[in-house]
Structures are given as structure tokens and as C-alpha cells.
Amino acid sequence: MILVTGGAGFIGSNYVLDWLETVGEPVLNLDKLTYAGNLANLKEIEGDDRHRFVRGDIGDSALVERLLARYRPRAVVNFAAESHVDRSIHGPEDFIQTNVVGTFRLLEALRVHWDTLAGEERDGFRFLQVSTDEVYGSLAVDEPPFVESRRYEPNSPYSASKAASDHLVRAYGQTYGLPVLTTNCSNNYGPYHFPEKLIPLVIHHALAGKPLPIYGDGRQVRDWLYVGDHCRAIRRVLEAGRLGETYNIGGWNEKTNLEVVEALCALLDELQPRSDGESYRSQITFVKDRPGHDRRYAIDAGKIERELGWRPAETFATGLRKTVKWYLDHAEWVADVTSGAYRDWTKMHYGQGGV
Ligand code: NAD
Ligand code: TYD
């Protein structure tokens, strides 16, 4: 089996669902169920014997050691993280604890476990660190997109904590020979995206008749990738990536935030028009900018294409349409998340805290 951490979050849950559908190998899913973890994301595999969920922290060394000894996963894919830039600005502590200390403890437990393995089990073992393009910092408009050799220049507590964890992963590969791989991906969008991030927030606010908040002038550029394409890329790197290497993953799809919000408004105008006949565009509101707001991210995903034959399957138009339709068809999921009802469910199953 494989061990997936953070598999109840946005990308992790998409990955678990995709993995069971395409590969079918059992998954041990270790997730702390922070505010961002939602077991409702995994509803369609409820009762599936191939999925084993454990509530716990990647920084809980005793727990991780027990899980490794008991399940002997052949690979670990590390999605577990605090992931929201705005939250990292208001409270960086959790980001250091999970992204830096948690990743360190996970690596340390893995190093000790891996040292006990022999033969094929040892040679075939893989640790894949799921990271972000934000570690590279901000690009000027005329600069070429990020390549893997670009120096790290993180600007937010979130990206700094991810950068630190990527460095630890590299060090465990170089120093101890742990078979590591790292992927740095651009902004994802798709089903089960927590509505604090731009795309699901705009869909939710538009339908609720609330303002669509655009930070600053809205001309910041992000590269957007459909989450299913990201999952496929991670599968490919896990399967055939060269040990110790980093692979950038992106959609070849740079958009300003304003373009993204306008595209969402146009899709919503078509698929669920406002009752007063006005466009959702009229809800766009410019608000105070995010401190230290990176101006532009762009990914050169040439290496993963050349070496591993991966390219995104979705365009922005097809991926965004799928995404908007998914949110329109899953109003209950959004209502449970925004009302906090999904937390009640977690409490009912697991109590107030602990594993
Ligand atoms: P998310 O916030 O939706 O999910 C994170 C998950 O990790 C949650 O289920 C949470 O409960 C869990 N978690 C948090 N702390 C934990 C801990 N200490 N131990 C165990 N589980 C813990 O995040 P996401 O958007 O799905 O991102 C997943 C990974 O992908 C992150 O590492 C992030 O840096 C990276 N990434 C995200 C994007 C993006 O656009 N969302 C892009 C590139 C890379
Ligand atoms: P976000 O989805 O938070 O991802 P990240 O900061 O990791 O790129 O934000 C994407 C972009 O959208 C970013 O430039 C900030 C901007 N943004 C807004 O303009 N308004 C919003 O309400 C949010 C959440 C983000």
C-alpha cells in the first residue's frame, strides 16, 4: 500500500479518489483533520476496504513509527500542510509546526524505518514531497517562467515554511540516501477546494449575493492547473521520476486574478443566471491588497513533459467549466463547509481532539 498524508484536504482527497480509481492499490490516509480536512471529500469511498483512514499528525513520531511498522507502505506522498497564504500572514505558527517541524519528524521516522528495510523493499521505497511554485518567489512580467534550478526566494510565511520543508527533503536524500522526489506545482482548482481560496470563494460568494473581493489591482498573475491533472502528474513522478529530482508541474496557463474572476462570472451567468438579469460581474469589489503579495508565478513544465511525458489534459476553459458545474451540483458540500457542519461530523466521529 501507499501512505498518503493530508488525504482529507483538497488535493489529497482528489489524489486518494484518483489513485483508487486508476491504480487501485490500498491507501493508508493520515490526516490531522484541521479546519481544511473534510472526510465528506472521501464519501464516495466510504466502506471501501482499500482505504484506511487514521486521524493524526505527521509530527506525531510515535504514531507515524507505529503506522510504518504495521502497514509497511512502499511509498509516502506528503500532502499534509497548512496551505493558505492569508492564514499564514495572520498566524504563522501552525505553518512552522506542520510544514517544517511536521515534515522533519515525518522524514526522521521514515529514515529510521527505511534503514530497517532490505532488498527490493528498500530499493523501491519512495518519498514524494508535494510542494508549490510559491517557494520560488515573485516573477517580473517579462521574466521566463520558473525552472527547477531557480533559486528559492519565498515571500510569505506559507512559502517560507514550504521552502524549508523542501530543503529538509533534499537534505534527507543527499545525506541519508532516502529515496526522495519533490514536485512544485502551480495553483490548483477543482472539486473539494476549500472556499477560502480564490476560485471556490468567488463561486460561493457570487451565488450567495456577496461581494467578490479582489486584492489590490487584481493584476497579479497565477498559473492555474486542474487538480486532476496535478494528481496524474504526481502519479507519474512517483512511478518514474528520477531519485532526488524536482519536477515543476503547471498548466501553461497564466491568468490575472481579474481574468479568473471574470471567467467565473461568465460561466455562472450562463449556467445559473442571477434572477435580476444582472451579471455576477457587478459583485466584483476591489479590496485592500495582501501584504507581500507576489506579483506573478509561472511554471515551465518542460522537464516533466520531456522526461516523463506528462502534459495537462484540461485547458482552463474545460477545467473551469467542470469546476463550476461541480460546485453547482454540490451545494450541500459547500453549505456544510461554510456553515461549519462538517466539523460537527468530525467531532461526532473523533471527539474534540486527539487521534
Ligand atoms: P489543504 O489545506 O486543502 O489540505 C491540507 C490537508 O492536510 C488537510 O486535510 C489537513 O487536515 C491536513 N493536515 C494539516 N496539518 C496536518 C498535520 N500536521 N498532520 C496531518 N495532516 C495535516 O491543502 P491542499 O490545497 O490540498 O494542498 C496540499 C498540498 O499541496 C500542500 O502541501 C500544499 O502546499 C501543496 N500545494 C497546493 C497547491 C494549491 O493550489 N492548493 C498548489 C501546489 C502545492
Ligand atoms: P489563493 O487562492 O489564496 O492562492 P495563492 O495565494 O496561494 O496563490 O489566491 C490566488 C490569488 O487570488 C492571489 O493572488 C490572491 C488573490 N485573491 C484575491 O484577490 N481575493 C481573494 O479573496 C482571495 C482568497 C485571493
Short mmCIF file of C-alpha atoms and ligand atoms in Angstrom, two decimals:
data_model
loop_
_atom_site.label_atom_id
_atom_site.label_comp_id
_atom_site.label_asym_id
_atom_site.label_seq_id
_atom_site.Cartn_x
_atom_site.Cartn_y
_atom_site.Cartn_z
CA MET A 1 0.00 0.00 0.00
CA ILE A 2 0.95 3.64 -0.10
CA LEU A 3 0.75 6.19 2.71
CA VAL A 4 -0.87 9.50 1.79
CA THR A 5 -0.67 12.33 4.33
CA GLY A 6 -3.22 15.14 4.23
CA GLY A 7 -5.56 12.97 2.19
CA ALA A 8 -8.71 14.65 3.53
CA GLY A 9 -7.73 18.07 2.16
CA PHE A 10 -8.36 19.49 -1.28
CA ILE A 11 -5.61 17.93 -3.40
CA GLY A 12 -5.01 14.95 -1.12
CA SER A 13 -8.63 13.78 -1.29
CA ASN A 14 -8.66 14.20 -5.09
CA TYR A 15 -5.46 12.15 -5.14
CA VAL A 16 -6.87 9.34 -2.98
CA LEU A 17 -10.02 9.10 -5.13
CA ASP A 18 -7.99 9.20 -8.34
CA TRP A 19 -5.48 6.64 -7.04
CA LEU A 20 -8.12 4.11 -6.04
CA GLU A 21 -9.88 4.54 -9.37
CA THR A 22 -6.80 4.30 -11.57
CA VAL A 23 -4.20 2.26 -9.67
CA GLY A 24 -6.44 0.53 -7.15
CA GLU A 25 -3.66 -0.14 -4.65
CA PRO A 26 -4.69 0.30 -0.99
CA VAL A 27 -4.10 3.69 0.66
CA LEU A 28 -3.35 4.49 4.26
CA ASN A 29 -4.53 8.07 4.76
CA LEU A 30 -3.03 10.01 7.69
CA ASP A 31 -4.70 13.37 8.26
CA LYS A 32 -4.97 15.59 11.31
CA LEU A 33 -8.37 16.91 10.20
CA THR A 34 -7.60 20.57 10.74
CA TYR A 35 -10.24 23.03 9.55
CA ALA A 36 -9.08 22.15 5.98
CA GLY A 37 -9.54 18.39 6.34
CA ASN A 38 -13.00 17.13 5.48
CA LEU A 39 -13.99 13.48 5.47
CA ALA A 40 -17.01 14.33 3.32
CA ASN A 41 -14.48 14.65 0.47
CA LEU A 42 -13.99 10.90 0.74
CA LYS A 43 -17.67 9.95 0.97
CA GLU A 44 -17.67 8.02 -2.31
CA ILE A 45 -15.10 5.55 -0.93
CA GLU A 46 -16.84 5.06 2.42
CA GLY A 47 -16.72 1.35 3.25
CA ASP A 48 -14.05 0.67 0.60
CA ASP A 49 -11.57 -1.75 2.20
CA ARG A 50 -8.73 -0.33 0.14
CA HIS A 51 -8.89 2.95 2.09
CA ARG A 52 -7.73 3.08 5.69
CA PHE A 53 -8.14 6.46 7.40
CA VAL A 54 -6.19 7.44 10.51
CA ARG A 55 -6.70 10.77 12.23
CA GLY A 56 -3.31 12.01 13.34
CA ASP A 57 -0.44 14.44 12.96
CA ILE A 58 2.59 13.90 10.69
CA GLY A 59 4.58 15.41 13.59
CA ASP A 60 3.48 12.64 15.99
CA SER A 61 6.60 10.48 15.67
CA ALA A 62 5.30 7.61 17.81
CA LEU A 63 2.13 7.34 15.73
CA VAL A 64 3.99 7.53 12.40
CA GLU A 65 6.52 4.91 13.58
CA ARG A 66 3.66 2.58 14.57
CA LEU A 67 1.92 3.06 11.23
CA LEU A 68 5.11 2.42 9.26
CA ALA A 69 5.88 -0.75 11.21
CA ARG A 70 2.36 -2.07 10.92
CA TYR A 71 1.48 -1.22 7.30
CA ARG A 72 4.91 -1.11 5.66
CA PRO A 73 3.87 1.25 2.86
CA ARG A 74 6.01 1.09 -0.28
CA ALA A 75 5.71 4.86 -0.78
CA VAL A 76 4.69 8.04 1.02
CA VAL A 77 3.09 11.03 -0.68
CA ASN A 78 3.18 14.06 1.61
CA PHE A 79 0.30 16.49 1.05
CA ALA A 80 -0.16 17.37 4.74
CA ALA A 81 0.40 21.09 5.23
CA GLU A 82 -1.06 24.37 6.26
CA SER A 83 -1.73 25.81 2.83
CA HIS A 84 -3.41 29.22 2.92
CA VAL A 85 -1.21 32.30 2.45
CA ASP A 86 -3.62 34.71 4.16
CA ARG A 87 -3.81 32.49 7.24
CA SER A 88 -0.01 32.30 7.31
CA ILE A 89 0.11 36.09 7.47
CA HIS A 90 -2.29 36.21 10.43
CA GLY A 91 -0.82 33.21 12.29
CA PRO A 92 2.45 31.71 11.02
CA GLU A 93 2.97 29.35 14.00
CA ASP A 94 0.87 26.46 12.66
CA PHE A 95 2.75 26.70 9.37
CA ILE A 96 6.08 26.24 11.10
CA GLN A 97 4.74 23.41 13.24
CA THR A 98 3.23 21.35 10.43
CA ASN A 99 5.18 22.32 7.33
CA VAL A 100 8.62 22.49 8.93
CA VAL A 101 8.61 20.52 12.19
CA GLY A 102 5.97 18.04 10.99
CA THR A 103 7.79 17.30 7.73
CA PHE A 104 11.06 16.94 9.64
CA ARG A 105 9.56 14.42 12.06
CA LEU A 106 7.94 12.51 9.23
CA LEU A 107 11.28 12.33 7.39
CA GLU A 108 13.07 11.25 10.54
CA ALA A 109 10.58 8.44 11.20
CA LEU A 110 10.91 7.39 7.56
CA ARG A 111 14.70 7.42 7.68
CA VAL A 112 14.72 5.09 10.69
CA HIS A 113 12.10 2.81 9.10
CA TRP A 114 13.82 2.78 5.70
CA ASP A 115 17.09 1.78 7.37
CA THR A 116 15.44 -1.44 8.56
CA LEU A 117 14.37 -2.39 5.01
CA ALA A 118 16.39 -4.57 2.68
CA GLY A 119 16.43 -5.67 -0.94
CA GLU A 120 13.56 -4.67 -3.19
CA GLU A 121 11.53 -3.17 -0.38
CA ARG A 122 14.38 -0.74 0.34
CA ASP A 123 15.29 -0.01 -3.29
CA GLY A 124 11.70 0.51 -4.37
CA PHE A 125 10.74 2.81 -1.49
CA ARG A 126 9.79 6.40 -2.39
CA PHE A 127 9.00 9.61 -0.50
CA LEU A 128 7.28 12.27 -2.60
CA GLN A 129 7.06 15.80 -1.27
CA VAL A 130 4.15 17.77 -2.75
CA SER A 131 5.23 21.39 -2.90
CA THR A 132 4.36 24.66 -4.52
CA ASP A 133 5.71 27.13 -7.10
CA GLU A 134 5.43 29.83 -4.40
CA VAL A 135 8.83 28.79 -2.99
CA TYR A 136 10.47 30.48 -5.99
CA GLY A 137 9.07 33.90 -5.09
CA SER A 138 7.69 36.50 -7.46
CA LEU A 139 8.43 36.98 -11.19
CA ALA A 140 8.56 40.24 -13.11
CA VAL A 141 6.18 40.38 -16.11
CA ASP A 142 8.97 39.87 -18.63
CA GLU A 143 10.87 37.09 -16.81
CA PRO A 144 10.80 33.49 -18.09
CA PRO A 145 8.72 31.00 -16.05
CA PHE A 146 10.24 29.12 -13.09
CA VAL A 147 12.57 26.24 -13.96
CA GLU A 148 13.63 23.67 -11.37
CA SER A 149 17.09 25.22 -10.95
CA ARG A 150 15.68 28.62 -10.00
CA ARG A 151 16.75 29.74 -6.55
CA TYR A 152 14.23 29.67 -3.74
CA GLU A 153 13.07 33.15 -2.72
CA PRO A 154 9.89 32.73 -0.66
CA ASN A 155 8.00 35.83 0.44
CA SER A 156 5.18 34.67 2.73
CA PRO A 157 5.33 32.61 5.92
CA TYR A 158 3.49 29.89 3.95
CA SER A 159 6.01 29.75 1.11
CA ALA A 160 8.95 30.10 3.52
CA SER A 161 7.69 27.10 5.50
CA LYS A 162 7.21 25.05 2.33
CA ALA A 163 10.69 26.07 1.17
CA ALA A 164 12.13 24.91 4.49
CA SER A 165 10.39 21.55 4.19
CA ASP A 166 11.60 21.11 0.60
CA HIS A 167 15.17 21.74 1.81
CA LEU A 168 14.79 19.12 4.52
CA VAL A 169 13.53 16.62 1.96
CA ARG A 170 16.54 17.34 -0.24
CA ALA A 171 18.90 17.01 2.73
CA TYR A 172 17.44 13.62 3.70
CA GLY A 173 18.03 12.47 0.15
CA GLN A 174 21.59 13.79 -0.04
CA THR A 175 22.70 12.92 3.49
CA TYR A 176 20.94 9.67 4.27
CA GLY A 177 20.18 8.43 0.78
CA LEU A 178 16.43 8.42 1.45
CA PRO A 179 14.79 7.96 -1.98
CA VAL A 180 13.04 11.31 -2.30
CA LEU A 181 11.21 13.16 -5.06
CA THR A 182 9.81 16.70 -4.98
CA THR A 183 7.12 18.32 -7.11
CA ASN A 184 6.49 22.06 -7.24
CA CYS A 185 3.09 22.82 -8.65
CA SER A 186 1.18 25.96 -9.55
CA ASN A 187 -2.28 26.97 -8.27
CA ASN A 188 -4.78 24.12 -8.41
CA TYR A 189 -8.54 24.35 -8.83
CA GLY A 190 -11.33 21.79 -8.97
CA PRO A 191 -13.74 19.80 -6.74
CA TYR A 192 -13.42 19.84 -2.93
CA HIS A 193 -11.46 23.10 -2.88
CA PHE A 194 -11.98 24.84 0.45
CA PRO A 195 -13.86 28.10 -0.16
CA GLU A 196 -11.20 30.33 1.40
CA LYS A 197 -9.15 30.16 -1.83
CA LEU A 198 -9.88 32.44 -4.78
CA ILE A 199 -11.85 30.19 -7.18
CA PRO A 200 -14.22 28.41 -4.76
CA LEU A 201 -14.58 31.63 -2.72
CA VAL A 202 -15.71 33.58 -5.78
CA ILE A 203 -18.19 30.87 -6.82
CA HIS A 204 -19.62 30.71 -3.30
CA HIS A 205 -19.79 34.49 -2.83
CA ALA A 206 -21.32 35.03 -6.28
CA LEU A 207 -24.16 32.59 -5.61
CA ALA A 208 -24.69 33.98 -2.08
CA GLY A 209 -25.01 37.52 -3.46
CA LYS A 210 -21.88 38.66 -1.62
CA PRO A 211 -19.06 40.91 -2.89
CA LEU A 212 -16.30 39.20 -4.92
CA PRO A 213 -13.16 40.56 -3.22
CA ILE A 214 -10.21 41.31 -5.49
CA TYR A 215 -7.00 42.14 -3.65
CA GLY A 216 -5.21 45.30 -4.86
CA ASP A 217 -5.50 45.91 -8.60
CA GLY A 218 -6.28 42.27 -9.48
CA ARG A 219 -3.44 42.15 -12.00
CA GLN A 220 -1.38 39.58 -10.10
CA VAL A 221 -0.70 36.56 -12.28
CA ARG A 222 -1.01 32.89 -11.30
CA ASP A 223 -0.64 29.73 -13.35
CA TRP A 224 -3.73 27.53 -12.91
CA LEU A 225 -3.89 23.74 -13.17
CA TYR A 226 -6.91 21.46 -12.88
CA VAL A 227 -6.46 19.26 -9.79
CA GLY A 228 -6.99 16.02 -11.73
CA ASP A 229 -4.01 16.90 -13.92
CA HIS A 230 -1.91 17.51 -10.80
CA CYS A 231 -2.88 14.10 -9.39
CA ARG A 232 -1.90 12.41 -12.67
CA ALA A 233 1.44 14.23 -12.65
CA ILE A 234 2.21 13.10 -9.09
CA ARG A 235 1.34 9.52 -10.01
CA ARG A 236 3.72 9.75 -12.95
CA VAL A 237 6.59 11.21 -10.86
CA LEU A 238 6.07 8.55 -8.20
CA GLU A 239 6.17 5.86 -10.86
CA ALA A 240 9.10 7.04 -12.97
CA GLY A 241 10.69 10.19 -11.52
CA ARG A 242 14.47 10.14 -11.11
CA LEU A 243 15.50 9.90 -7.46
CA GLY A 244 16.44 13.16 -5.77
CA GLU A 245 14.96 15.20 -8.62
CA THR A 246 12.49 18.05 -8.54
CA TYR A 247 9.71 18.36 -11.12
CA ASN A 248 7.78 21.56 -11.78
CA ILE A 249 4.12 20.98 -12.61
CA GLY A 250 1.95 23.64 -14.24
CA GLY A 251 -0.85 24.31 -16.67
CA TRP A 252 0.92 26.59 -19.19
CA ASN A 253 -1.92 28.83 -18.24
CA GLU A 254 -1.11 32.26 -16.81
CA LYS A 255 -4.07 34.43 -15.86
CA THR A 256 -4.51 37.61 -13.89
CA ASN A 257 -6.83 37.32 -10.91
CA LEU A 258 -9.26 39.65 -12.66
CA GLU A 259 -9.32 37.36 -15.71
CA VAL A 260 -10.05 34.38 -13.46
CA VAL A 261 -12.88 36.15 -11.66
CA GLU A 262 -14.37 37.41 -14.93
CA ALA A 263 -14.23 33.92 -16.44
CA LEU A 264 -16.05 32.57 -13.37
CA CYS A 265 -18.71 35.29 -13.62
CA ALA A 266 -19.26 34.50 -17.32
CA LEU A 267 -19.70 30.77 -16.58
CA LEU A 268 -22.09 31.47 -13.72
CA ASP A 269 -24.04 33.95 -15.87
CA GLU A 270 -24.52 31.13 -18.37
CA LEU A 271 -25.12 28.19 -16.01
CA GLN A 272 -27.04 29.85 -13.17
CA PRO A 273 -28.01 33.41 -14.14
CA ARG A 274 -28.95 35.89 -11.42
CA SER A 275 -32.68 36.31 -11.01
CA ASP A 276 -32.43 40.08 -11.64
CA GLY A 277 -30.72 39.52 -15.01
CA GLU A 278 -27.55 41.38 -13.91
CA SER A 279 -24.12 39.83 -14.43
CA TYR A 280 -22.26 38.44 -11.41
CA ARG A 281 -19.54 40.88 -12.52
CA SER A 282 -21.46 43.62 -10.75
CA GLN A 283 -20.46 41.96 -7.44
CA ILE A 284 -16.72 42.47 -8.09
CA THR A 285 -15.20 44.66 -5.36
CA PHE A 286 -11.60 45.82 -5.05
CA VAL A 287 -10.27 45.46 -1.50
CA LYS A 288 -7.02 46.16 0.35
CA ASP A 289 -4.07 44.23 -1.04
CA ARG A 290 -2.47 41.23 0.70
CA PRO A 291 0.83 42.25 2.40
CA GLY A 292 3.87 40.97 0.48
CA HIS A 293 1.55 39.90 -2.37
CA ASP A 294 3.60 38.08 -5.03
CA ARG A 295 3.02 39.67 -8.40
CA ARG A 296 3.46 36.73 -10.72
CA TYR A 297 4.03 32.96 -10.67
CA ALA A 298 4.61 30.99 -13.86
CA ILE A 299 5.81 27.43 -14.32
CA ASP A 300 7.97 25.94 -17.03
CA ALA A 301 6.65 22.36 -17.03
CA GLY A 302 9.03 21.28 -19.80
CA LYS A 303 11.12 18.88 -17.71
CA ILE A 304 8.22 16.66 -16.63
CA GLU A 305 6.99 16.60 -20.23
CA ARG A 306 10.40 15.71 -21.69
CA GLU A 307 11.33 13.13 -19.06
CA LEU A 308 8.00 11.63 -18.09
CA GLY A 309 5.67 12.54 -20.95
CA TRP A 310 3.20 14.45 -18.75
CA ARG A 311 1.18 17.38 -20.02
CA PRO A 312 -2.06 18.81 -18.67
CA ALA A 313 -5.15 17.29 -20.26
CA GLU A 314 -7.56 20.09 -19.31
CA THR A 315 -7.47 23.60 -20.70
CA PHE A 316 -8.52 26.45 -18.42
CA ALA A 317 -11.86 26.63 -20.26
CA THR A 318 -12.68 22.93 -19.85
CA GLY A 319 -11.34 22.67 -16.29
CA LEU A 320 -13.10 25.79 -15.07
CA ARG A 321 -16.42 24.73 -16.60
CA LYS A 322 -16.15 21.32 -14.90
CA THR A 323 -15.32 23.04 -11.63
CA VAL A 324 -18.23 25.50 -11.71
CA LYS A 325 -20.62 22.67 -12.61
CA TRP A 326 -19.26 20.60 -9.71
CA TYR A 327 -19.93 23.43 -7.24
CA LEU A 328 -23.43 23.97 -8.64
CA ASP A 329 -24.12 20.23 -8.28
CA HIS A 330 -22.65 20.03 -4.77
CA ALA A 331 -24.37 22.90 -2.99
CA GLU A 332 -24.72 20.71 0.10
CA TRP A 333 -20.94 20.17 0.35
CA VAL A 334 -20.39 23.95 0.15
CA ALA A 335 -23.16 24.62 2.70
CA ASP A 336 -21.67 22.10 5.15
CA VAL A 337 -18.22 23.62 4.79
CA THR A 338 -19.31 27.23 5.05
CA SER A 339 -21.69 26.58 7.98
CA GLY A 340 -19.07 24.50 9.77
CA ALA A 341 -21.39 21.46 9.84
CA TYR A 342 -18.55 19.26 8.53
CA ARG A 343 -16.72 19.93 11.81
CA ASP A 344 -19.66 18.57 13.81
CA TRP A 345 -19.35 15.36 11.84
CA THR A 346 -15.65 15.12 12.63
CA LYS A 347 -16.34 15.78 16.32
CA MET A 348 -19.02 13.12 16.38
CA HIS A 349 -16.59 10.56 14.98
CA TYR A 350 -13.43 11.56 16.76
CA GLY A 351 -14.35 13.67 19.79
CA GLN A 352 -12.86 17.08 20.45
CA GLY A 353 -9.21 16.27 19.92
CA GLY A 354 -6.58 13.60 19.68
CA VAL A 355 -6.40 10.55 17.49
P1 NAD B 1 -5.45 21.78 2.17
O1 NAD B 1 -5.22 22.86 3.15
O2 NAD B 1 -6.76 21.72 1.44
O3 NAD B 1 -5.27 20.33 2.87
C1 NAD B 1 -4.27 20.06 3.78
C2 NAD B 1 -4.62 18.76 4.49
O4 NAD B 1 -3.54 18.45 5.40
C3 NAD B 1 -5.89 18.87 5.35
O5 NAD B 1 -6.68 17.72 5.16
C4 NAD B 1 -5.36 18.93 6.78
O6 NAD B 1 -6.26 18.37 7.74
C5 NAD B 1 -4.09 18.12 6.66
N1 NAD B 1 -3.09 18.47 7.69
C6 NAD B 1 -2.71 19.72 8.09
N2 NAD B 1 -1.77 19.64 9.05
C7 NAD B 1 -1.54 18.30 9.25
C8 NAD B 1 -0.66 17.59 10.10
N3 NAD B 1 0.16 18.21 10.95
N4 NAD B 1 -0.67 16.24 10.04
C9 NAD B 1 -1.52 15.58 9.20
N5 NAD B 1 -2.38 16.22 8.38
C10 NAD B 1 -2.38 17.56 8.39
O7 NAD B 1 -4.24 21.86 1.15
P2 NAD B 1 -4.17 21.50 -0.40
O8 NAD B 1 -4.54 22.69 -1.18
O9 NAD B 1 -4.86 20.21 -0.63
O10 NAD B 1 -2.60 21.30 -0.56
C11 NAD B 1 -2.00 20.03 -0.34
C12 NAD B 1 -0.50 20.15 -0.55
O11 NAD B 1 -0.24 20.61 -1.86
C13 NAD B 1 0.17 21.16 0.40
O12 NAD B 1 1.39 20.63 0.80
C14 NAD B 1 0.36 22.39 -0.46
O13 NAD B 1 1.48 23.12 -0.04
C15 NAD B 1 0.58 21.77 -1.82
N6 NAD B 1 0.17 22.60 -2.96
C16 NAD B 1 -1.06 23.17 -3.02
C17 NAD B 1 -1.45 23.90 -4.13
C18 NAD B 1 -2.82 24.51 -4.25
O14 NAD B 1 -3.08 25.24 -5.22
N7 NAD B 1 -3.76 24.23 -3.37
C19 NAD B 1 -0.55 24.08 -5.18
C20 NAD B 1 0.72 23.48 -5.10
C21 NAD B 1 1.06 22.74 -3.98
P1 TYD B 2 -5.25 31.98 -3.32
O1 TYD B 2 -6.36 31.18 -3.91
O2 TYD B 2 -5.28 32.33 -1.87
O3 TYD B 2 -3.89 31.22 -3.69
P2 TYD B 2 -2.34 31.71 -3.53
O4 TYD B 2 -2.28 32.92 -2.67
O5 TYD B 2 -1.73 30.52 -2.91
O6 TYD B 2 -1.87 31.97 -4.95
O7 TYD B 2 -5.14 33.34 -4.13
C1 TYD B 2 -4.94 33.34 -5.53
C2 TYD B 2 -4.77 34.79 -5.95
O8 TYD B 2 -6.02 35.47 -5.76
C3 TYD B 2 -3.76 35.54 -5.12
O9 TYD B 2 -3.06 36.46 -5.98
C4 TYD B 2 -4.59 36.31 -4.12
C5 TYD B 2 -5.88 36.58 -4.86
N1 TYD B 2 -7.11 36.62 -4.05
C6 TYD B 2 -7.99 37.69 -4.20
O10 TYD B 2 -7.76 38.63 -4.98
N2 TYD B 2 -9.14 37.69 -3.45
C7 TYD B 2 -9.43 36.68 -2.57
O11 TYD B 2 -10.48 36.75 -1.88
C8 TYD B 2 -8.52 35.59 -2.44
C9 TYD B 2 -8.78 34.47 -1.47
C10 TYD B 2 -7.36 35.60 -3.20
#
